[in-house]
CSV table of C-alpha atoms in Angstrom, one decimal:
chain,number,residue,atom,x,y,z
T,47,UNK,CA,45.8,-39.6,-5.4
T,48,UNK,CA,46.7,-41.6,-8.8
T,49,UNK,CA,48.0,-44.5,-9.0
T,50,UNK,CA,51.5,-43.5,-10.0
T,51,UNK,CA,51.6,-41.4,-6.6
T,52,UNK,CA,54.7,-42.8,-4.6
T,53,UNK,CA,53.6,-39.9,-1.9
T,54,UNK,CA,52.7,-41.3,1.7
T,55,UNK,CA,51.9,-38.3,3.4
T,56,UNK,CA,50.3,-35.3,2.4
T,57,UNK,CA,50.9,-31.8,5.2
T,58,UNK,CA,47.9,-29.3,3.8
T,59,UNK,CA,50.3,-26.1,4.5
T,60,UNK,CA,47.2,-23.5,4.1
T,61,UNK,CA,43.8,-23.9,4.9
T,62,UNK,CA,41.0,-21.3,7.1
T,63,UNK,CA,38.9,-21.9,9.2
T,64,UNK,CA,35.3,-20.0,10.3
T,65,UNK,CA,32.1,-21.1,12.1
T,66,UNK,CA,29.9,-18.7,10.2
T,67,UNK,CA,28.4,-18.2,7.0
T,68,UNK,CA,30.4,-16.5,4.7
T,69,UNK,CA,30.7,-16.3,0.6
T,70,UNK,CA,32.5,-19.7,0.5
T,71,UNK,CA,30.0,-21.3,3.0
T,72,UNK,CA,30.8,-22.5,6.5
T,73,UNK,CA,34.1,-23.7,6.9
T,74,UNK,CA,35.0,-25.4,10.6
T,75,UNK,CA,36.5,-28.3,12.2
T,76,UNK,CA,33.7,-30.9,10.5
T,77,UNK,CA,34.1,-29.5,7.0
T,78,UNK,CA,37.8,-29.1,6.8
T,79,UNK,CA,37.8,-32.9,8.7
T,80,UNK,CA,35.2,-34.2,6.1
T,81,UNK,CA,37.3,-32.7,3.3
T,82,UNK,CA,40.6,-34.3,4.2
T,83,UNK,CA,39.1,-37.5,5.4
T,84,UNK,CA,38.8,-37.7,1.4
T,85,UNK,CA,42.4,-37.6,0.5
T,86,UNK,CA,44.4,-40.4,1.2
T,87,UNK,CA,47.6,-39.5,3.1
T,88,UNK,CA,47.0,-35.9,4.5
T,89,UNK,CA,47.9,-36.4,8.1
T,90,UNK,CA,48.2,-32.5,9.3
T,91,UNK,CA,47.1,-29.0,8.3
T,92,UNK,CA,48.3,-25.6,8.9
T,93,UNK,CA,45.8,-23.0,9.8
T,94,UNK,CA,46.2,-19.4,8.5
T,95,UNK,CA,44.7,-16.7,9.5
T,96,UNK,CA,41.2,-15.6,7.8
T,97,UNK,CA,40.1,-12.6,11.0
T,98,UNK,CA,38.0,-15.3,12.4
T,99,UNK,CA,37.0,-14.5,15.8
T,100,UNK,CA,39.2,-11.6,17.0
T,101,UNK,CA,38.4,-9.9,20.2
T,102,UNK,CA,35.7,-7.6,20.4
T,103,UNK,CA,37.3,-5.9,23.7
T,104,UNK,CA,40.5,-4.5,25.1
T,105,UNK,CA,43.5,-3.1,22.8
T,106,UNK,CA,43.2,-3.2,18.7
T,107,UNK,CA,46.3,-4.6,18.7
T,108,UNK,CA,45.6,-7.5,20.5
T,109,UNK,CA,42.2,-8.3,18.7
T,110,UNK,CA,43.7,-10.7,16.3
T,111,UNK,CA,44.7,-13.3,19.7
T,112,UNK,CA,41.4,-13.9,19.7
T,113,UNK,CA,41.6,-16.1,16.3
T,114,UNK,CA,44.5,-17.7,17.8
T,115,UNK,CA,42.7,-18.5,20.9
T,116,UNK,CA,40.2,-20.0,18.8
T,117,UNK,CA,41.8,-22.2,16.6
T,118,UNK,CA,43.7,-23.7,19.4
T,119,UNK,CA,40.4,-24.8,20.8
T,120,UNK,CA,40.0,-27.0,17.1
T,121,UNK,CA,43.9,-27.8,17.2
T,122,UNK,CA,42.7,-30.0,20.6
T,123,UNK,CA,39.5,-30.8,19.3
T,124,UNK,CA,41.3,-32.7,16.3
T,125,UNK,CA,44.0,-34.7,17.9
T,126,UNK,CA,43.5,-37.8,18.9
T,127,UNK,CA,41.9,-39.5,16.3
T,128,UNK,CA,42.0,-41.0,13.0
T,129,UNK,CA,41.4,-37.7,10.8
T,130,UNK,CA,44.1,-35.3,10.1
T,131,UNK,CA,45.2,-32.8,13.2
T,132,UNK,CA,45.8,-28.8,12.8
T,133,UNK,CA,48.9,-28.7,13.8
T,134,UNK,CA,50.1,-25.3,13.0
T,135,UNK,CA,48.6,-21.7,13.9
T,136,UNK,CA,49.3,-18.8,11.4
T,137,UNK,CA,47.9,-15.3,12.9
T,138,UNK,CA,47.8,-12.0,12.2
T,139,UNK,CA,49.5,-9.1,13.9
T,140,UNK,CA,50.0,-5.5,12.5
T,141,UNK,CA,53.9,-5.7,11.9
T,142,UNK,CA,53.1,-1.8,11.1
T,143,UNK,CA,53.6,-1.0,14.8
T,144,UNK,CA,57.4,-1.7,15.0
T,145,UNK,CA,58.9,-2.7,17.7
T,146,UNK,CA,56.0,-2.5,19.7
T,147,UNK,CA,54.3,-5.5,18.1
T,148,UNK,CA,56.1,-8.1,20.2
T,149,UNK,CA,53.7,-7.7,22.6
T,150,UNK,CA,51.3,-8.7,20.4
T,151,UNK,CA,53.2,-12.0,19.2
T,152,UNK,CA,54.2,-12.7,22.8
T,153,UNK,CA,50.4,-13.0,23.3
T,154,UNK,CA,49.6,-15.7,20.2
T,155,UNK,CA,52.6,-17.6,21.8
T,156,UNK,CA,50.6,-17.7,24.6
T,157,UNK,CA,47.7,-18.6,23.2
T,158,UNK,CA,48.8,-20.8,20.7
T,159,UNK,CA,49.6,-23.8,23.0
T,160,UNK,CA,52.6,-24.7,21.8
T,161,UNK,CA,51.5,-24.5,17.9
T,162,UNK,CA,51.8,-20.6,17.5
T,163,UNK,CA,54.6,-20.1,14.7
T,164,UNK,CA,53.8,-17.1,12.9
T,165,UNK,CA,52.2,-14.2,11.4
T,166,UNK,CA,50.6,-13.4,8.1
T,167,UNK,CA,50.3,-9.1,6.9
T,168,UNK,CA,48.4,-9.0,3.8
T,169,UNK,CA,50.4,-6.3,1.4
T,170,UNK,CA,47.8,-7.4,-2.0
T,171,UNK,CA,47.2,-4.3,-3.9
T,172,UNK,CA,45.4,-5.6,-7.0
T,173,UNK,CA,45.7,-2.7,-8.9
T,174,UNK,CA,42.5,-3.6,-10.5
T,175,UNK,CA,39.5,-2.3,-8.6
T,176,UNK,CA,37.5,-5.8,-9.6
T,177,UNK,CA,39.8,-7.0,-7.0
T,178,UNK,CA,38.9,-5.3,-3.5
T,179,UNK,CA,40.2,-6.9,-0.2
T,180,UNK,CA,37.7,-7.8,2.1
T,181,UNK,CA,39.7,-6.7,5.2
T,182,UNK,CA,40.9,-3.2,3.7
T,183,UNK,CA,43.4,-1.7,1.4
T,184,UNK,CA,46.9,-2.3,2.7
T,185,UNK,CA,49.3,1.4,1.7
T,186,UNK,CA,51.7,1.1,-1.1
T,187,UNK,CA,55.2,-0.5,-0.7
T,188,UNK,CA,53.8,-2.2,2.6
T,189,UNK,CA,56.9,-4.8,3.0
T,190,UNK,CA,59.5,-1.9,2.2
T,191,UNK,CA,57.7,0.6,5.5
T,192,UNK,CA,60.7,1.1,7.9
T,193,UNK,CA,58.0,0.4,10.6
T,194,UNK,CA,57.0,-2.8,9.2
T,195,UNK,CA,60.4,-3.7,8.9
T,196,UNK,CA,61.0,-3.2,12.3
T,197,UNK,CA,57.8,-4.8,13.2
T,198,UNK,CA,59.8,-8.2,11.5
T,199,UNK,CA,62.2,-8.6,13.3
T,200,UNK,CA,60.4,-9.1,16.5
T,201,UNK,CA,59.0,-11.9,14.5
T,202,UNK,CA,63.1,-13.4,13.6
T,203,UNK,CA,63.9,-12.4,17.6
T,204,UNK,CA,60.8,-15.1,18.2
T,205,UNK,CA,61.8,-17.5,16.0
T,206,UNK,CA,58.3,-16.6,13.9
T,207,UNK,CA,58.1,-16.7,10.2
T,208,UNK,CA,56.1,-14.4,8.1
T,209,UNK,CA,53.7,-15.5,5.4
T,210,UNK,CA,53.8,-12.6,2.6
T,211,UNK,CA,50.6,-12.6,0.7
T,212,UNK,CA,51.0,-10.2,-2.4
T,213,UNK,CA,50.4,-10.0,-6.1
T,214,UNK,CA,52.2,-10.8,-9.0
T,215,UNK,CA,53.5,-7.4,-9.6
T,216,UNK,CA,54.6,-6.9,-6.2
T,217,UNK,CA,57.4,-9.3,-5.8
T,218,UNK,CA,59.4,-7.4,-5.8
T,219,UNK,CA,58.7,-5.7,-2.3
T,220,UNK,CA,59.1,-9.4,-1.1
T,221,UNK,CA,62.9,-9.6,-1.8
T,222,UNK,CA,63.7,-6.4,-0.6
T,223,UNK,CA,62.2,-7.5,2.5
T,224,UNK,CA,63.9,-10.6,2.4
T,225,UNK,CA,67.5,-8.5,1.5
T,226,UNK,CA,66.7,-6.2,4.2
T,227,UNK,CA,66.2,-9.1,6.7
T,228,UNK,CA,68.3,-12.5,6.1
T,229,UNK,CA,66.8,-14.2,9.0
T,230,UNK,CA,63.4,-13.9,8.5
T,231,UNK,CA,61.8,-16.9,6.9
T,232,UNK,CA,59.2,-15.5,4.6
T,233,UNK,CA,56.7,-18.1,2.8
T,234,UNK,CA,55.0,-16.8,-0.4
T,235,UNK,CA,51.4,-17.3,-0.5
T,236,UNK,CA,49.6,-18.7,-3.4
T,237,UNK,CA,52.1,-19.1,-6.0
T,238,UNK,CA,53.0,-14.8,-5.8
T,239,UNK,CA,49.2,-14.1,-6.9
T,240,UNK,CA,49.1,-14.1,-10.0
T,241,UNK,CA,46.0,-12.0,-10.7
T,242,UNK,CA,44.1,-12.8,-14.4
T,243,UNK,CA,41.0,-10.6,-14.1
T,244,UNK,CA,40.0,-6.3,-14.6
T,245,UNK,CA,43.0,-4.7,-16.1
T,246,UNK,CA,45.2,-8.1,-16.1
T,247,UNK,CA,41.9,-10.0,-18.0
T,248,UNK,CA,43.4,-11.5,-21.4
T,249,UNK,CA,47.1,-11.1,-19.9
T,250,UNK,CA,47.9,-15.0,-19.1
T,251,UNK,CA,51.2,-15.0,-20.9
T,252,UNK,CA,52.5,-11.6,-19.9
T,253,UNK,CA,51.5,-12.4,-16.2
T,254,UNK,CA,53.0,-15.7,-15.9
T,255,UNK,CA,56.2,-15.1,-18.1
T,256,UNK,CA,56.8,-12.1,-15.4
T,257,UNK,CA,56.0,-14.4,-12.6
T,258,UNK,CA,59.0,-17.0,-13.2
T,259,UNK,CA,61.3,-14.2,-13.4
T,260,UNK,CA,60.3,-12.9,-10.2
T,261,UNK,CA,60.7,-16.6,-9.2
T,262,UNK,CA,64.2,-16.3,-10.4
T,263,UNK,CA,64.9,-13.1,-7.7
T,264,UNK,CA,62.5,-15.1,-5.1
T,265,UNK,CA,65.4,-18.2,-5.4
T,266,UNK,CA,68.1,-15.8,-5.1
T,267,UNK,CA,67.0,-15.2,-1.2
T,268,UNK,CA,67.7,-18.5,0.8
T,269,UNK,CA,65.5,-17.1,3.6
T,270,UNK,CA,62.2,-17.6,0.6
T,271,UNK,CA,59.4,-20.1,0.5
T,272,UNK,CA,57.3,-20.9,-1.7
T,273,UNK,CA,53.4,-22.3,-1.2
T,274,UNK,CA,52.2,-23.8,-4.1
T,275,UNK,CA,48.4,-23.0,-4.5
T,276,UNK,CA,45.9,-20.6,-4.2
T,277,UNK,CA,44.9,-21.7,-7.9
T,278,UNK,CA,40.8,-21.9,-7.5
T,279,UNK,CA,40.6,-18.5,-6.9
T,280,UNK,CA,38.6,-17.0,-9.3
T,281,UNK,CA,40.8,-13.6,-9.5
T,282,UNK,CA,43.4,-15.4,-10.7
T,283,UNK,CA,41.6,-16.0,-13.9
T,284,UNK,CA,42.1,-19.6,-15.2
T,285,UNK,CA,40.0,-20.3,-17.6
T,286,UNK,CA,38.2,-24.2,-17.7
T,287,UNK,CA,36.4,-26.4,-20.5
T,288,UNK,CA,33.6,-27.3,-18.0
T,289,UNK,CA,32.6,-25.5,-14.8
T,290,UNK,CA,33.9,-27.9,-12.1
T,291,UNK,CA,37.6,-28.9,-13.8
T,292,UNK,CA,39.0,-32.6,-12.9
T,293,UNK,CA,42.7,-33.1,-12.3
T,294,UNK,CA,43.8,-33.4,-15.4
T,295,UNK,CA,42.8,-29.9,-16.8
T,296,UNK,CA,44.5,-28.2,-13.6
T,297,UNK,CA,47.1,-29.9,-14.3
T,298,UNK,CA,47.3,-28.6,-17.4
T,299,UNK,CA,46.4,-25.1,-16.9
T,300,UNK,CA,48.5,-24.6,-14.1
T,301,UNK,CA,51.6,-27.1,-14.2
T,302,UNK,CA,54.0,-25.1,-16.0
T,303,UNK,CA,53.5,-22.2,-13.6
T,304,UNK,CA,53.8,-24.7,-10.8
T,305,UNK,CA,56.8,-26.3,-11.7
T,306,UNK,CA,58.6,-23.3,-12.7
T,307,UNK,CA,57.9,-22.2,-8.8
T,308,UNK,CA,59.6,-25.7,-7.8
T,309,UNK,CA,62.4,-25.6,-10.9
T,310,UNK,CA,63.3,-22.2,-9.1
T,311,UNK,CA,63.2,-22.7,-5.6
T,312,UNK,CA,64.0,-26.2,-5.1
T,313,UNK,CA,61.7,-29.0,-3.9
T,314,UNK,CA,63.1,-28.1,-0.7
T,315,UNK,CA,61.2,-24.5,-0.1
T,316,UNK,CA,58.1,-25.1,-1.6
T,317,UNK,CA,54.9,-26.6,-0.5
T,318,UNK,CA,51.4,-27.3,-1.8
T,319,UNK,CA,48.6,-26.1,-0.3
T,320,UNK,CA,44.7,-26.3,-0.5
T,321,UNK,CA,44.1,-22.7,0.2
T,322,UNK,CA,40.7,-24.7,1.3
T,323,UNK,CA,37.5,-23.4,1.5
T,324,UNK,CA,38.2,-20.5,-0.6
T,325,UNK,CA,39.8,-22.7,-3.3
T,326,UNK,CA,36.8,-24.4,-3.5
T,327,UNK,CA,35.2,-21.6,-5.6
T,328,UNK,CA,36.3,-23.8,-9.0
T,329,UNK,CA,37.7,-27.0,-7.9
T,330,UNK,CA,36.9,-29.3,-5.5
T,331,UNK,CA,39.3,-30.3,-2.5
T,332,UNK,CA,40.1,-33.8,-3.6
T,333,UNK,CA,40.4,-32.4,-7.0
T,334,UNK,CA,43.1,-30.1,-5.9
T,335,UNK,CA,45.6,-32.8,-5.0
T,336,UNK,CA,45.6,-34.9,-7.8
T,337,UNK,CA,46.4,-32.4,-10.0
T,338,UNK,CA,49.2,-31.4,-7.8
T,339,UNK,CA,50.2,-35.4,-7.9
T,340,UNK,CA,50.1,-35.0,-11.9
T,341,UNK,CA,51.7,-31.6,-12.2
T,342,UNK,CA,54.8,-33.8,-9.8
T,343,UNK,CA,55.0,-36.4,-11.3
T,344,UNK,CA,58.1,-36.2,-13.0
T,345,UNK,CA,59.9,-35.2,-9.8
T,346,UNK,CA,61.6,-37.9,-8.0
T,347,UNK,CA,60.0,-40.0,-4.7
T,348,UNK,CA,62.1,-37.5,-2.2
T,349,UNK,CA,61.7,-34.2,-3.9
T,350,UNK,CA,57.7,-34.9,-3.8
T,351,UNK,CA,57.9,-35.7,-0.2
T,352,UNK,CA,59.3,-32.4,0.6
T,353,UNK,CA,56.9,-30.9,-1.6
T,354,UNK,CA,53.6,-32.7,-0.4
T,355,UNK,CA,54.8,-33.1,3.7
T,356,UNK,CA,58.7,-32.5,4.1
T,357,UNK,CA,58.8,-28.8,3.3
T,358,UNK,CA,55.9,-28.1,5.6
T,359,UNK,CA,57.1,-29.6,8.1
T,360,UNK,CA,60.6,-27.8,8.1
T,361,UNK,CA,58.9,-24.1,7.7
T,362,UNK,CA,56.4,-24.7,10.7
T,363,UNK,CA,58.7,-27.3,12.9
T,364,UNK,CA,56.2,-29.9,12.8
T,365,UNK,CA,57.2,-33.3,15.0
């Protein structure tokens, strides 16, 4: 961190985890532990789910458990010592099948070991076709499906949150799904997506001026977070003066967009995340934080502790 940083603790609120190869490289216990080792102050992490090491048997539905059983196996392996502990699971469960998913969540809680605490659905439709999912196209209006719906509110009769990952033009199925249920605590991925590549290529201005007033209806729903990241991925289209940026330039490519997010929602609901490994495609973990100490710095000693530890810990009931 800088040196003007008054923050003492640092809760990375979105990282994944996966002991294979993939495009951003392994990612498991010793990288994410060797990565936050270089950050002063970060203490705990939040896992989110990634479809690492489902179940290859027994009922599709309960498939994703397997990542939860999983990660709960690194959650031990990382307590006790000096590094910073995972101590939050985020899993996946297809809130598609109603009712009949609390089954499903019933079984992360199980598996979770006492850090189970909720479930990301992806709803991103890029509407660009040089952005493909790697895990399938979700159907349209996703969040708005009576069935999915339905499928939330086993998550609020759990005492789950949801983790709504979207884009940009999209929003807007997030606070109809926050209208349509109040006690669901929702937390916004990646600053609402903001995509900057295929048909949105050229379109900063336009994307980001219709971003804050989405963050405008986002505020409007008290049951709204917002994660404050996701800004090395290369489909959101930031453009850099060298190849690996330092702080300073993310800073200031990103940090009106940022604090419009914050100036919107409140310290209090939003939360910075590393969004580590597959941030790491443009700027380097340690990187990452200072810039979200510069873009902060105006803010005062308590609203940045809710923004680097405080909020996190509220939204995932961290000790």
């Amino acid at each position: 961190m800088t040196n003007h940083s008054a923050v003492e603790e640092i809760v990375d609120a979105h990282h994944h985890l996966w002991d294979y190869d993939s495009p951003y490289g392994r990612y498991d216990l010793p990288e994410l532990l060797a990565d936050t080792a270089g950050v002063d102050g970060v203490t705990e992490t939040v896992f989110i789910d990634c479809g690492s090491n489902y179940r290859t048997e027994g009922p599709e539905a309960l498939k994703p458990v397997g990542e939860t059983e999983w990660v709960a196996g690194r959650c031990d392996a990382s307590d006790g010592g000096d590094a910073a502990r995972i101590a939050a699971i985020v899993g996946h469960a297809n809130l598609m099948l109603g009712a009949a998913v609390g089954p499903v969540l019933d079984a992360h809680i199980d598996a979770g070991g006492g850090r189970f605490r909720g479930i990301r659905h992806s709803g991103a439709r890029s509407g660009t076709p040089e952005v493909v999912s790697n895990r399938g196209e979700p159907p349209a209006d996703l969040y708005r499906r009576d069935e999915f719906v339905a499928g939330a509110r086993q998550l609020c009769d759990r005492g789950l949150s949801f983790e709504a990952w979207q884009y940009h033009h999209q929003l807007g199925e997030v606070v109809a799904l926050a209208r349509e249920v109040p006690d669901l605590q929702i937390v916004v991925n990646h600053l609402g997506g903001p995509i900057g590549v295929g048909v949105w290529a050229g379109r900063w201005d336009e994307v980001h001026s219709d971003l804050r007033r989405s963050y405008v209806d986002l505020a409007a729903c008290p049951n709204v977070w917002m994660k404050l990241g996701g800004i090395g991925m290369s489909r959101f289209g930031a453009v850099y003066r060298s190849g690996r940026p330092g702080a300073e330039e993310v800073a200031e490519v990103w940090g009106d967009t940022i604090r419009a997010a914050i100036d919107a929602l409140g310290p209090d609901r939003c939360l910075f995340e590393s969004n580590y490994p597959v941030d790491g495609q443009t700027i380097d973990y340690a990187v990452l934080w200072q810039a979200f100490d510069l873009v902060s710095a105006d803010y005062s000693p308590s609203e940045r502790a809710d923004l680097f530890a405080g909020s996190a810990r509220r939204v995932y009931r961290l000790g």
